[in-house]
Coordinates of N, CA, C and O in Angstrom, one line a residue:
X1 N 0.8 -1.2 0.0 CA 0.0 0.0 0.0 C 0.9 1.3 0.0 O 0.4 2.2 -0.6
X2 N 1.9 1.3 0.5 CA 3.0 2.5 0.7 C 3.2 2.7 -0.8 O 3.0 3.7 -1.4
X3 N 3.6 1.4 -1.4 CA 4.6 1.5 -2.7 C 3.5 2.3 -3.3 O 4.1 3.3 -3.5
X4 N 2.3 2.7 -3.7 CA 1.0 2.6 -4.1 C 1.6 4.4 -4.2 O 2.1 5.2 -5.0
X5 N 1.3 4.5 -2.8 CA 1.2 6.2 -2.1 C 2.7 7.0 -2.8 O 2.6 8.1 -3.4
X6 N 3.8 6.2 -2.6 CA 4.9 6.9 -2.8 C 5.0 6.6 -4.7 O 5.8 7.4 -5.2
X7 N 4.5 6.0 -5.4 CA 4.3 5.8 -6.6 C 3.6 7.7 -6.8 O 4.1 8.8 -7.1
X8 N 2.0 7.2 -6.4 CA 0.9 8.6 -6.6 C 2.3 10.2 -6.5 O 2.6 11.1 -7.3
X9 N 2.6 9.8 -5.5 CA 3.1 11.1 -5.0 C 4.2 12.0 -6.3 O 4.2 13.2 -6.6
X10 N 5.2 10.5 -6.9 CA 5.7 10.9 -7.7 C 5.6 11.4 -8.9 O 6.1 12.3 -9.6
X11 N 4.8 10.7 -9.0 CA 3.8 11.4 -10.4 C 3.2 12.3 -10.3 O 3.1 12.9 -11.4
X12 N 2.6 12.9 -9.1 CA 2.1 14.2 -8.7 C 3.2 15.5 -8.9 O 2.8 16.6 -9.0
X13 N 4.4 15.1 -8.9 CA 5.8 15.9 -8.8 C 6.2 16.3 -10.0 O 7.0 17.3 -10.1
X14 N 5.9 15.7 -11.0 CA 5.8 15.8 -12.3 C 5.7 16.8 -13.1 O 4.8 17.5 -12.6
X15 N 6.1 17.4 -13.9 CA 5.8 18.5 -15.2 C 4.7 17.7 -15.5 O 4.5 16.5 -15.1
X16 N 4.0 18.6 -16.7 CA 2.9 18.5 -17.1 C 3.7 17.2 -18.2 O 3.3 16.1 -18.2
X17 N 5.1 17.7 -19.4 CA 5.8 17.3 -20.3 C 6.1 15.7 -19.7 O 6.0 14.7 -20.3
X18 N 6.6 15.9 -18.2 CA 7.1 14.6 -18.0 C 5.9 13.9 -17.8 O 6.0 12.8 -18.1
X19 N 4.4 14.2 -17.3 CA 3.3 13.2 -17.4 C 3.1 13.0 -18.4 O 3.4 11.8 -18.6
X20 N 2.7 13.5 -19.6 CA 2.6 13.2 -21.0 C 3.7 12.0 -21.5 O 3.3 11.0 -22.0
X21 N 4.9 12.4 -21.1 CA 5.7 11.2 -21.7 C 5.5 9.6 -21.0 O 5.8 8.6 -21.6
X22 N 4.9 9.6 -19.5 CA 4.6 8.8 -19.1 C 3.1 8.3 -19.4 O 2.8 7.1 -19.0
X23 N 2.1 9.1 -20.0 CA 1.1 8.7 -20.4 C 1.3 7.8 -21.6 O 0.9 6.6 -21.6
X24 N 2.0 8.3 -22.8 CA 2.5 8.0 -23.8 C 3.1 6.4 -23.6 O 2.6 5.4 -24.2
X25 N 4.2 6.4 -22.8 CA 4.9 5.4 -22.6 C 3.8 4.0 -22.2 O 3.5 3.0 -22.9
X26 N 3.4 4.5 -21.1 CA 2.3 3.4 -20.6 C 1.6 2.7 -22.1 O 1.7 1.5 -22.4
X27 N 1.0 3.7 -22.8 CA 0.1 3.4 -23.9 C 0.9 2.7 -25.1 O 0.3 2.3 -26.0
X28 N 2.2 2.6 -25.2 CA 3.4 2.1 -25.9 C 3.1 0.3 -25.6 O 2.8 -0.6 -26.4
X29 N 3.3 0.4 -23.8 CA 3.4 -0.4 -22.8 C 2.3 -1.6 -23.3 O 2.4 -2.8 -23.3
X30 N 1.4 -0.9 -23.6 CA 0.1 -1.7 -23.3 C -0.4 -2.3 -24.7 O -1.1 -3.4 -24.9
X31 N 0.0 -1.4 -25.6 CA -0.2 -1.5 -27.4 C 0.4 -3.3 -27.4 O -0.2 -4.3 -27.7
X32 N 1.9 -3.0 -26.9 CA 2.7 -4.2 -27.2 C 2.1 -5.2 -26.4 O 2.1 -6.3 -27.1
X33 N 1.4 -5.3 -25.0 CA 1.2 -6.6 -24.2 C -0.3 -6.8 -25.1 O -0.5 -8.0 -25.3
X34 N -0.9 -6.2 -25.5 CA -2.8 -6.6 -25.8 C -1.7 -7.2 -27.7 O -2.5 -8.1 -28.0
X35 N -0.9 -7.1 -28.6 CA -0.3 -7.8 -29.4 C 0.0 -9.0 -28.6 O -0.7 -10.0 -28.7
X36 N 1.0 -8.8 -27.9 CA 1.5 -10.7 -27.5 C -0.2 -11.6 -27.0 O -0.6 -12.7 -27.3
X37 N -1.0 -10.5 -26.1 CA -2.0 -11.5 -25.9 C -3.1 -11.8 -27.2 O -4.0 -12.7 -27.1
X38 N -2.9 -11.1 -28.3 CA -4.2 -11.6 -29.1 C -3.2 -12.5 -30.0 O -3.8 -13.2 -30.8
X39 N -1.8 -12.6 -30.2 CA -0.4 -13.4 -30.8 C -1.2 -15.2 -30.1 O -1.6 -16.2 -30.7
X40 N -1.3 -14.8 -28.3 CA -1.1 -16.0 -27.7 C -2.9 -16.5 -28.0 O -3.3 -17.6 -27.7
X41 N -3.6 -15.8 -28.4 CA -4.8 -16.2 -28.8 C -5.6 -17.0 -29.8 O -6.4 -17.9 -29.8
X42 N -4.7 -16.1 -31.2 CA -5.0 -17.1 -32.7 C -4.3 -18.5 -32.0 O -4.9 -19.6 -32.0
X43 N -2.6 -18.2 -31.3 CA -2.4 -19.6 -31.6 C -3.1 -20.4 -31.0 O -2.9 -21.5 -31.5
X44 N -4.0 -20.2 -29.9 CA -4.7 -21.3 -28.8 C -5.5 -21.6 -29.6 O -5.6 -22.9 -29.7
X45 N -6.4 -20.9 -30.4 CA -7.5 -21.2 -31.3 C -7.5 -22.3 -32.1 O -8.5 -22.9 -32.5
X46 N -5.3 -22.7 -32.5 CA -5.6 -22.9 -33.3 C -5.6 -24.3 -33.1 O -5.9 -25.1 -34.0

């Protein structure tokens, strides 16, 4: 629960520039895992 709080906080500390790039990033992050999981999908299908 701390890690949680001291996570929040730092991101709160943030430029506007450095949250953007961390929004960005995540959405990079996420592009690539939802590929590997629909990758690990056809193949279960198949």
């Amino acid at each position: 629960m701390q890690e949680e709080y001291i996570r929040e906080k730092e991101i709160s500390e943030k430029s506007e520039v450095e949250k953007e790039i961390e929004l960005i990033k995540t959405i990079i992050r996420t592009r690539e895992e939802l590929k590997v999981a629909n990758r690990n999908f056809e193949y279960a299908r198949r």
